[in-house]
PDB file of C-alpha atoms in Angstrom:
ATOM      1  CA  UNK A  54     136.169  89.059  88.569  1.00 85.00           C
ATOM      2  CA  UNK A  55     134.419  88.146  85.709  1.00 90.00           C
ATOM      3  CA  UNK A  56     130.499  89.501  84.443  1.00 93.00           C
ATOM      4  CA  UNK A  57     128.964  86.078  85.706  1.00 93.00           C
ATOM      5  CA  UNK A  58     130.177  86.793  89.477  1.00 94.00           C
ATOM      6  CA  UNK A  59     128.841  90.450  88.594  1.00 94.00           C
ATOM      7  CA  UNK A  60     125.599  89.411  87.190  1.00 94.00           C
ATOM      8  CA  UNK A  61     125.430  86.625  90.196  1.00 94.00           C
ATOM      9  CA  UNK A  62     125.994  88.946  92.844  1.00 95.00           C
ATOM     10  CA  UNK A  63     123.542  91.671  91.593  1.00 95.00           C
ATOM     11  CA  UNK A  64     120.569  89.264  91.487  1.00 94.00           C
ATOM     12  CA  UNK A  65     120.998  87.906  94.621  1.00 94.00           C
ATOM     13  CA  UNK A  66     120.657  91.114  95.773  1.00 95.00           C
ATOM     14  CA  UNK A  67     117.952  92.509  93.792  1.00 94.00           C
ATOM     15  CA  UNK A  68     115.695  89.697  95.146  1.00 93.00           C
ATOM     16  CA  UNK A  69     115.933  90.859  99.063  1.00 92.00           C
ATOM     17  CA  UNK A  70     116.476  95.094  97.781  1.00 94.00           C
ATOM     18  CA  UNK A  71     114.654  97.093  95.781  1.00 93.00           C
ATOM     19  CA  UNK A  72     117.699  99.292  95.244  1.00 95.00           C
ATOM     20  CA  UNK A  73     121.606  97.942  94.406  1.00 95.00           C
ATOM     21  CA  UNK A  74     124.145 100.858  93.663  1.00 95.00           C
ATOM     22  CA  UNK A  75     127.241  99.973  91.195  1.00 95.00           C
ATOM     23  CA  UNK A  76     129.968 102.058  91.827  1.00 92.00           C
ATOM     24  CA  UNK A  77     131.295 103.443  88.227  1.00 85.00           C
ATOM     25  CA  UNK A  78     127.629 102.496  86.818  1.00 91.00           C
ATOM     26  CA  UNK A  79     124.917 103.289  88.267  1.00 93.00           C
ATOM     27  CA  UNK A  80     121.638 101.837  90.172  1.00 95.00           C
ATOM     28  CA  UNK A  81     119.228  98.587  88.913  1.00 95.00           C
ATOM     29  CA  UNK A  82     116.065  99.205  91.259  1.00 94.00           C
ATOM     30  CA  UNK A  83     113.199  96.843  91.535  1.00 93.00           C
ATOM     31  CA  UNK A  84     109.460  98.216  91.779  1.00 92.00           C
ATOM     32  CA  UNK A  85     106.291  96.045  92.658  1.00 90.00           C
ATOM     33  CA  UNK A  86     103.548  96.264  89.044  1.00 85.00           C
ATOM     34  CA  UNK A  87     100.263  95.448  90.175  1.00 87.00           C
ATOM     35  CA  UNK A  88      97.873  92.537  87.718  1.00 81.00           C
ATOM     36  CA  UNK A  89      97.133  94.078  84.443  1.00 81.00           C
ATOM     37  CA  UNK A  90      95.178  92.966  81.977  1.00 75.00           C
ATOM     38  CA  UNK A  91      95.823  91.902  78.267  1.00 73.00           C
ATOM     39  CA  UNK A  92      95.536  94.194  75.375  1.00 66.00           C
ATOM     40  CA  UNK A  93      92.149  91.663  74.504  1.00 72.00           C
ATOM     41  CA  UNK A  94      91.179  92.288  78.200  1.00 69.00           C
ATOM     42  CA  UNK A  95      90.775  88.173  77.995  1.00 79.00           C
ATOM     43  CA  UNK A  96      93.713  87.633  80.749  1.00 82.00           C
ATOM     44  CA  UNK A  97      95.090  88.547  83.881  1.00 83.00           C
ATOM     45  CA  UNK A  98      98.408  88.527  84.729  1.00 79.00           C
ATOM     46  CA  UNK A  99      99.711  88.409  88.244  1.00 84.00           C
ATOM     47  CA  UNK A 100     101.694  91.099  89.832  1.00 85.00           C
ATOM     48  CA  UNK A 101     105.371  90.966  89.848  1.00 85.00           C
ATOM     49  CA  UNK A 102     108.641  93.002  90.379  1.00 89.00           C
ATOM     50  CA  UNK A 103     110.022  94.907  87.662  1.00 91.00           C
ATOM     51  CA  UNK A 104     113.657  95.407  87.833  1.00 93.00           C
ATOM     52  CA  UNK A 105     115.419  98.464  85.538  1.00 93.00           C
ATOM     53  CA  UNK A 106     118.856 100.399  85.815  1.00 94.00           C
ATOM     54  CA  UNK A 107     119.382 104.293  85.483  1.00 92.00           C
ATOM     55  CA  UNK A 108     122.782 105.036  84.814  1.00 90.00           C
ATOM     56  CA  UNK A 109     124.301 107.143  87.610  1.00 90.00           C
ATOM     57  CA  UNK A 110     127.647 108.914  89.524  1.00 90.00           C
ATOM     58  CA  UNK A 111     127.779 106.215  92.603  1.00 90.00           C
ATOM     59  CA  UNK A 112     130.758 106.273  94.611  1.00 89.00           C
ATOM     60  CA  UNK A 113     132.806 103.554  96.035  1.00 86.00           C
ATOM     61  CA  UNK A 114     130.597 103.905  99.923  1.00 89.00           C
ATOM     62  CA  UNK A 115     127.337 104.186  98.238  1.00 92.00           C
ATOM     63  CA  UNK A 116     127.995 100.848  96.279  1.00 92.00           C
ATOM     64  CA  UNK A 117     128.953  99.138 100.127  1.00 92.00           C
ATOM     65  CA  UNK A 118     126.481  96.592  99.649  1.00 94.00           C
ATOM     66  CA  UNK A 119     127.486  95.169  96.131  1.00 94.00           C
ATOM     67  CA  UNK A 120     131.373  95.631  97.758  1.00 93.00           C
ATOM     68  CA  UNK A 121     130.559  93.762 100.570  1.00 93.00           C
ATOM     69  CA  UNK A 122     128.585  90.799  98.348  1.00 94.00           C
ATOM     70  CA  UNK A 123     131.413  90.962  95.877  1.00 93.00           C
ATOM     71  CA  UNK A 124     133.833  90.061  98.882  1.00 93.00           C
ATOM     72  CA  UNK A 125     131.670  87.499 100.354  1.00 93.00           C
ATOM     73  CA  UNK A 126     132.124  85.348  97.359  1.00 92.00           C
ATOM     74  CA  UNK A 127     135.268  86.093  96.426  1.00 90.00           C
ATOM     75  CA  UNK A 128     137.067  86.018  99.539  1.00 90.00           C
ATOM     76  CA  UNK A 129     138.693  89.347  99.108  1.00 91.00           C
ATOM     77  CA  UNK A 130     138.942  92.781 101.252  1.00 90.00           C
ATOM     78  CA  UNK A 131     137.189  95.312 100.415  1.00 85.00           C
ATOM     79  CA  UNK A 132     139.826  97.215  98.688  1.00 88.00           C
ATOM     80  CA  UNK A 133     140.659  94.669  96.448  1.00 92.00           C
ATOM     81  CA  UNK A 134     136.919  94.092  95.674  1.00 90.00           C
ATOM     82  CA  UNK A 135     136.554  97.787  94.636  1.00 89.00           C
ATOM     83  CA  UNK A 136     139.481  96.739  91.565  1.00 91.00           C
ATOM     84  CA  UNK A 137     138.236  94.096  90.724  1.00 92.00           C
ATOM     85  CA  UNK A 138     134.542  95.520  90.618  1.00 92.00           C
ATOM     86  CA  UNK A 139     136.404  98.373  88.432  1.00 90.00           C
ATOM     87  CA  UNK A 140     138.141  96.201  85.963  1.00 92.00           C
ATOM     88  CA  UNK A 141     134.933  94.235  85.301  1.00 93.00           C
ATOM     89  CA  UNK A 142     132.619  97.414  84.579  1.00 92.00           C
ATOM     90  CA  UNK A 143     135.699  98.757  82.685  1.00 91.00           C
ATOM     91  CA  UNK A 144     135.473  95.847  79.706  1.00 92.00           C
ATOM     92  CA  UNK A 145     131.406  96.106  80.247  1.00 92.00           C
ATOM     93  CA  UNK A 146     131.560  99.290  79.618  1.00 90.00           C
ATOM     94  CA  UNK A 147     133.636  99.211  76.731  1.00 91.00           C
ATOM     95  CA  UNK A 148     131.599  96.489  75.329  1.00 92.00           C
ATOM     96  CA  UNK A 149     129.004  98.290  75.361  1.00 91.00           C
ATOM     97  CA  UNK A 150     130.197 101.546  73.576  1.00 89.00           C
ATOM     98  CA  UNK A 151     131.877  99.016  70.667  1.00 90.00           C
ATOM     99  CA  UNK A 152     128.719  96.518  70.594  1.00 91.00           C
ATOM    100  CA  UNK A 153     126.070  98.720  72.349  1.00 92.00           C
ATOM    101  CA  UNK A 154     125.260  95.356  73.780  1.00 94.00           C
ATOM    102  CA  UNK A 155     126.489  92.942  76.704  1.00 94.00           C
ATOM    103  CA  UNK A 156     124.524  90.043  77.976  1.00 94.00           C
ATOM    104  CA  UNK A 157     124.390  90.083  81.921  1.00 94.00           C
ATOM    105  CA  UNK A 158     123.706  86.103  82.780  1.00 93.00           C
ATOM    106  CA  UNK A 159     120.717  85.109  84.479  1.00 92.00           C
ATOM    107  CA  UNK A 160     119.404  89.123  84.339  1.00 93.00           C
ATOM    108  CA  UNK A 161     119.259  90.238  81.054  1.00 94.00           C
ATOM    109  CA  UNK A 162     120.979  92.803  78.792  1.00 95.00           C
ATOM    110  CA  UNK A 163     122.849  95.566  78.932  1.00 94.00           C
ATOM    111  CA  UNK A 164     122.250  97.826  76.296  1.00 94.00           C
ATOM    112  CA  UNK A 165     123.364 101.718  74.980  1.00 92.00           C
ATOM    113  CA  UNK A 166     121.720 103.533  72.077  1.00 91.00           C
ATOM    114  CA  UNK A 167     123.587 105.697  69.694  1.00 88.00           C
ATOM    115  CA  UNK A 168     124.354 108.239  72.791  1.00 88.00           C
ATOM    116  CA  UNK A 169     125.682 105.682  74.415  1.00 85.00           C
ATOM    117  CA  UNK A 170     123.281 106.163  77.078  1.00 90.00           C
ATOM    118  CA  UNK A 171     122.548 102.912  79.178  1.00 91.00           C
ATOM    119  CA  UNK A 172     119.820 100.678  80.280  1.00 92.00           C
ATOM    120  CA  UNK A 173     118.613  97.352  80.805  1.00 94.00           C
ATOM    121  CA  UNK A 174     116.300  94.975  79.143  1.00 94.00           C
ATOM    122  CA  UNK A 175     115.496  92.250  81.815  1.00 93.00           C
ATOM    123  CA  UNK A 176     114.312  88.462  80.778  1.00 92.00           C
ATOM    124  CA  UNK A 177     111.519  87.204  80.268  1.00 85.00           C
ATOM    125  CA  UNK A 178     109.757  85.666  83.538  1.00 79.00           C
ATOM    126  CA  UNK A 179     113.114  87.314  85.391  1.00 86.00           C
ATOM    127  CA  UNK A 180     112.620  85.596  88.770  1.00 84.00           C
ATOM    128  CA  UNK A 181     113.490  88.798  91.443  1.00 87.00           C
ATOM    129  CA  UNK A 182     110.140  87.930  93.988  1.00 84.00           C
ATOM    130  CA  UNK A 183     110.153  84.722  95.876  1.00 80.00           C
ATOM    131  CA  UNK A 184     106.376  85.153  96.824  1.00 79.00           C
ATOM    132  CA  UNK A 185     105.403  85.466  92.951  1.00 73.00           C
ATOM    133  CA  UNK A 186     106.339  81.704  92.135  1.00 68.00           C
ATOM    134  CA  UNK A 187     103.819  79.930  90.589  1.00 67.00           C
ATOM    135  CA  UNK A 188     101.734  83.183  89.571  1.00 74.00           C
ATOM    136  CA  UNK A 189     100.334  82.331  85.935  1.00 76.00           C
ATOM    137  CA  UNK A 190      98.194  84.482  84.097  1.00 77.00           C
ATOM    138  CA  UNK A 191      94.593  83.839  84.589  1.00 82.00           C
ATOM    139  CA  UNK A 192      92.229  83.324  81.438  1.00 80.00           C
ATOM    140  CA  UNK A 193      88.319  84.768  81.525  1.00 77.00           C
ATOM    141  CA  UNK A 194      87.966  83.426  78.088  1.00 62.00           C
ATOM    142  CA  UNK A 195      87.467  79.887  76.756  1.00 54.00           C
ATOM    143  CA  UNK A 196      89.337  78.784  73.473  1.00 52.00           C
ATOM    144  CA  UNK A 197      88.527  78.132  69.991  1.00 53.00           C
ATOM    145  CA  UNK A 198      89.559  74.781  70.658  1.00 55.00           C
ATOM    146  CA  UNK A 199      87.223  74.153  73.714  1.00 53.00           C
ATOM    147  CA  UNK A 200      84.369  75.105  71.982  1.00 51.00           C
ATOM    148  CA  UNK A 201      85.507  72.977  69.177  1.00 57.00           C
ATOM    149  CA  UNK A 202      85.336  69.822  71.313  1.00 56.00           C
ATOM    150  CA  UNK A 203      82.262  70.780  73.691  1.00 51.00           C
ATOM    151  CA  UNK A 204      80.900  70.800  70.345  1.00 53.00           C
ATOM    152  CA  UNK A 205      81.911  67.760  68.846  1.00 57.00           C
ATOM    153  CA  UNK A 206      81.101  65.866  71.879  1.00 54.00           C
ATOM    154  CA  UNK A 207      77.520  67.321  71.718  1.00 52.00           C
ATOM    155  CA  UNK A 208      77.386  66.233  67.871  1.00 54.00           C
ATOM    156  CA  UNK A 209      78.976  63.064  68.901  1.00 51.00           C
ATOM    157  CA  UNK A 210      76.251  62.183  71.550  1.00 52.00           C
ATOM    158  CA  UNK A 211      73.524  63.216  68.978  1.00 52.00           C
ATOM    159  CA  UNK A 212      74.670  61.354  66.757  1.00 50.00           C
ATOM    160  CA  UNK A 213      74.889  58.051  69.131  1.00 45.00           C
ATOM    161  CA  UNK A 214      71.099  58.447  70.298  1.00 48.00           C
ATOM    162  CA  UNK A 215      69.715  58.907  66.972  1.00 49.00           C
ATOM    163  CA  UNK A 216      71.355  55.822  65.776  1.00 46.00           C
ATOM    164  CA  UNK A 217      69.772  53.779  68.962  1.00 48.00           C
ATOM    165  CA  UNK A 218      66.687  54.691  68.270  1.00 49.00           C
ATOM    166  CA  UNK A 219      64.034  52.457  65.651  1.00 44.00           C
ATOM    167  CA  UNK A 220      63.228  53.436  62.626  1.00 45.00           C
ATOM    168  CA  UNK A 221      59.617  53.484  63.596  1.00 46.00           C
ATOM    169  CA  UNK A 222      60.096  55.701  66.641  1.00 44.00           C
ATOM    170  CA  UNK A 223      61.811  58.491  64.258  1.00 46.00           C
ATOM    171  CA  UNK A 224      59.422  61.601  63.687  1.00 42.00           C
ATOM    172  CA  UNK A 225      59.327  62.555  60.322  1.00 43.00           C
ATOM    173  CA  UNK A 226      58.645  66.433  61.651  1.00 43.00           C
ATOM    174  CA  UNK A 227      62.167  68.182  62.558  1.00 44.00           C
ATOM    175  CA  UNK A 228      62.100  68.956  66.098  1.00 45.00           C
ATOM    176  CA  UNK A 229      63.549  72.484  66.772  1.00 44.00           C
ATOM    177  CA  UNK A 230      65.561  72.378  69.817  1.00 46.00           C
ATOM    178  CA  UNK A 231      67.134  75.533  71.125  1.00 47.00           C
ATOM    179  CA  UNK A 232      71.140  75.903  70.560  1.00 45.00           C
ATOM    180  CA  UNK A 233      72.990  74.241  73.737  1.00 48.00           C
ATOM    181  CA  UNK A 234      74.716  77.119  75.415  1.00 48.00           C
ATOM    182  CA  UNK A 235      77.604  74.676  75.750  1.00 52.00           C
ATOM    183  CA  UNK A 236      80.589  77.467  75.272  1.00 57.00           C
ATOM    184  CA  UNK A 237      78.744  79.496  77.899  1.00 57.00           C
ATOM    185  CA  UNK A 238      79.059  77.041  80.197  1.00 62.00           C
ATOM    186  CA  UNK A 239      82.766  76.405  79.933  1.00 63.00           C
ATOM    187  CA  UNK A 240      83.325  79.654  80.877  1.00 64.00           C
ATOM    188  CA  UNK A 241      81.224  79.815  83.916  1.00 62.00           C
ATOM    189  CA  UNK A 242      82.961  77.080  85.126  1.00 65.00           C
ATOM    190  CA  UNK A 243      86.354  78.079  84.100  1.00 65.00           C
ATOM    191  CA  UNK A 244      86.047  81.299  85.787  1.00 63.00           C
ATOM    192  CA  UNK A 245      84.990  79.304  89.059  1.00 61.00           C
ATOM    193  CA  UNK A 246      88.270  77.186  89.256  1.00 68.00           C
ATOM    194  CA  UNK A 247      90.034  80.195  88.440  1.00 69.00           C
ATOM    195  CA  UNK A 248      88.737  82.290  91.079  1.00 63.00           C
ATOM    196  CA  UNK A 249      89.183  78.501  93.418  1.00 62.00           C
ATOM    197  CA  UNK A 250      92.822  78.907  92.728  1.00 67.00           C
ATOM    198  CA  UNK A 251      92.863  82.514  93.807  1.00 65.00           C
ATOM    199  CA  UNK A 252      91.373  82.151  96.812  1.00 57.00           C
ATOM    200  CA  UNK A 253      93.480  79.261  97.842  1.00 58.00           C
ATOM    201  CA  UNK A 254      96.654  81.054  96.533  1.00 62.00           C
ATOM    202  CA  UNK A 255      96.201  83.871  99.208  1.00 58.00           C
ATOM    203  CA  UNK A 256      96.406  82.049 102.010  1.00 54.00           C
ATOM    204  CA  UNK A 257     100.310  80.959 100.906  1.00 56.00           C
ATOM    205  CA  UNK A 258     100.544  84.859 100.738  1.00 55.00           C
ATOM    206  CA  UNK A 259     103.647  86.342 103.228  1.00 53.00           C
ATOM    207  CA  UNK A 260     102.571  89.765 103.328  1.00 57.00           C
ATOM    208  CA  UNK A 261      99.794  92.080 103.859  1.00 63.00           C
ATOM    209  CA  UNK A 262     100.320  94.052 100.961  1.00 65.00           C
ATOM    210  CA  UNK A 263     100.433  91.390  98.544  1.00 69.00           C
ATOM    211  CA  UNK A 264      97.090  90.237 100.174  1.00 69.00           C
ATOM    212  CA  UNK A 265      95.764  93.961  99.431  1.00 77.00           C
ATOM    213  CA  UNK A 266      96.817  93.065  95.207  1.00 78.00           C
ATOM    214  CA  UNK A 267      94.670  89.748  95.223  1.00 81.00           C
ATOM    215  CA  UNK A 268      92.061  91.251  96.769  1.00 81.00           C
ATOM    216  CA  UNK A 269      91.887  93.855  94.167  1.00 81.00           C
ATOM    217  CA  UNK A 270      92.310  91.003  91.446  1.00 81.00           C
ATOM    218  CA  UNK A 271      88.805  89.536  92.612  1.00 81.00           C
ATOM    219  CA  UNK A 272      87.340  92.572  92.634  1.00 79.00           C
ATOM    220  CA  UNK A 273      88.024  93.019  89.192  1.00 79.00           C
ATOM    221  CA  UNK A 274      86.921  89.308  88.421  1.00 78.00           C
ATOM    222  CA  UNK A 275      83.935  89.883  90.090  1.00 75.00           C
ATOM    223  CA  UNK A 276      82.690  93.138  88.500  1.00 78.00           C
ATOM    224  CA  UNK A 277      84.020  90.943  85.203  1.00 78.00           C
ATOM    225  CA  UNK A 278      81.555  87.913  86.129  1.00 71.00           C
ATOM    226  CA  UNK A 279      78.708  90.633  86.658  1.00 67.00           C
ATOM    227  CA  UNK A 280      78.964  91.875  83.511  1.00 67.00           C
ATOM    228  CA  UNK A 281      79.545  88.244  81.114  1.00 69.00           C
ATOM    229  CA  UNK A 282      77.329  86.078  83.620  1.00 66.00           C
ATOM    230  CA  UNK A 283      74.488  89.000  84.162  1.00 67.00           C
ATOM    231  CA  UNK A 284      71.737  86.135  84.994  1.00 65.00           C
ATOM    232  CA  UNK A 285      73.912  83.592  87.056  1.00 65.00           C
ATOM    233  CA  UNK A 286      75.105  86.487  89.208  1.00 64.00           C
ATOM    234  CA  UNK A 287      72.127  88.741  89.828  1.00 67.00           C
ATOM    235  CA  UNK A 288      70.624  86.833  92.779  1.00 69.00           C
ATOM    236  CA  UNK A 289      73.873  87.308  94.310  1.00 70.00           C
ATOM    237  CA  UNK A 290      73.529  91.376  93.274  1.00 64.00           C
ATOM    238  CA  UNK A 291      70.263  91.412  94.827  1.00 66.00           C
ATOM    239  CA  UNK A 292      70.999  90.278  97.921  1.00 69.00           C
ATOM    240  CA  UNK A 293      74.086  92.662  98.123  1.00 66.00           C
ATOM    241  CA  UNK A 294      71.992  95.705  97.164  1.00 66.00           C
ATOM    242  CA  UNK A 295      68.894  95.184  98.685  1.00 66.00           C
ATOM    243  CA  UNK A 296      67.543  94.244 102.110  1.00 72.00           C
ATOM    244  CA  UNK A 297      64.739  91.097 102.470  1.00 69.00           C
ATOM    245  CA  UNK A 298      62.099  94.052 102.855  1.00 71.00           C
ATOM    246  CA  UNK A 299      63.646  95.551  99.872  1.00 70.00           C
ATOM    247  CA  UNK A 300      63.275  92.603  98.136  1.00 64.00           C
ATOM    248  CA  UNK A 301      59.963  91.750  99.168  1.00 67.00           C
ATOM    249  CA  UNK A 302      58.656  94.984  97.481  1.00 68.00           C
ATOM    250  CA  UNK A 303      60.114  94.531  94.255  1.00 62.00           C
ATOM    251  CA  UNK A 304      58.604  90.901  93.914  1.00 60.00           C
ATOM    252  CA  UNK A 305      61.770  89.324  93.458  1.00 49.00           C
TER     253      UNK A 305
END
């Protein structure tokens, strides 16, 4: 048995466990992290399932399930699934206390520090949660290079009508115009397709608690949307806060 059966056999059943024991080794777990924002605060990113390993005294019956895989695909009984098993984490192991450092294929890396204690460094977008596909980080904030073209194009189309108009019809007083809130804009309307593809992404949503996470999420872009669109959103405030009567009092 070689480390890309091991490695094979542990992810497949990481993805439908939150818990596989290796006998000799220890235990990689998987645990649900809710959306979380960027340092910036200008992104979202979805929830997924973190996997890590804490190095452990698991026994031969404790490690059934990884037996039992290991035997599926190699066509082997169980006894001679627990040698092989042992051989394999034997040069892992020993890779790891001469390189601190053994690549697990399609997980990550196994790593030890100068203790030689264990632990795992998964990779990057690790795919462990069928219902997380097609999650992507959601940005609340428009680029530089947005901005850049909403403003060009508004220069651009300046530029176009002043040029069609005569030279007698030109006013030799500078208008002032007030600045286009262009960049403003974008974002309003980028934070509506966002929260479109939110809403639509919950009904393809298998479980009720993953429902419970999304609803959080727009909760959060909500209260966000309060606070960056204050005038867009406060008839919608209004209405939430106060009744018609309410309302009526105020003058609003």
């Amino acid at each position: 048995m070689d480390i890309n059966l091991f490695s094979k056999c542990v992810k497949e059943l990481i993805v439908e466990n939150d818990r596989v024991d290796v006998p000799y080794l220890g235990s990689f777990t998987a645990e649900m992290q809710p959306a979380t924002y960027s340092d910036r605060q200008t992104t979202i990113h979805p929830p997924y399932r973190k996997m890590s390993f804490h190095k452990a005294e698991i026994s031969l019956e404790q490690g059934k399930l990884l037996l039992d895989k290991i035997m599926r695909e190699s066509g082997v009984s169980q006894e001679q699934a627990g040698v092989e098993l042992g051989w394999c984490l034997s040069r892992l192991s020993s890779e790891l206390e001469g390189h601190k450092s053994c690549k697990l294929p399609g997980l990550g890396v196994m790593r030890a520090n100068a203790r030689n204690e264990f632990y795992f460094v998964p990779e990057d977008r690790l795919d462990i949660w069928p219902d997380g596909v097609g999650f992507e980080p959601i940005s609340i904030k428009v680029s530089e290079e947005e901005s850049s073209e909403a403003a060009g194009g508004d220069r651009s189309r300046e530029h176009f009508s002043r040029a069609g108009r005569a030279p007698e019809q030109r006013s030799e007083t500078p208008e002032t115009t007030k600045a286009p809130e262009q960049p403003k804009q974008l974002i309003w309307d980028h934070f509506q397709e966002e929260l479109a593809d939110v809403a639509s992404s919950i009904w393809k949503l298998r479980t009720g608690r993953l429902v419970l996470l999304i609803l959080a999420a727009l909760l959060v872009l909500f209260i966000i949307a309060a606070y960056v669109f204050t005038d867009e959103m406060s008839p919608i405030l209004d209405r939430l806060l106060y009744t018609k009567e309410e309302l009526e009092l105020l003058r609003r």
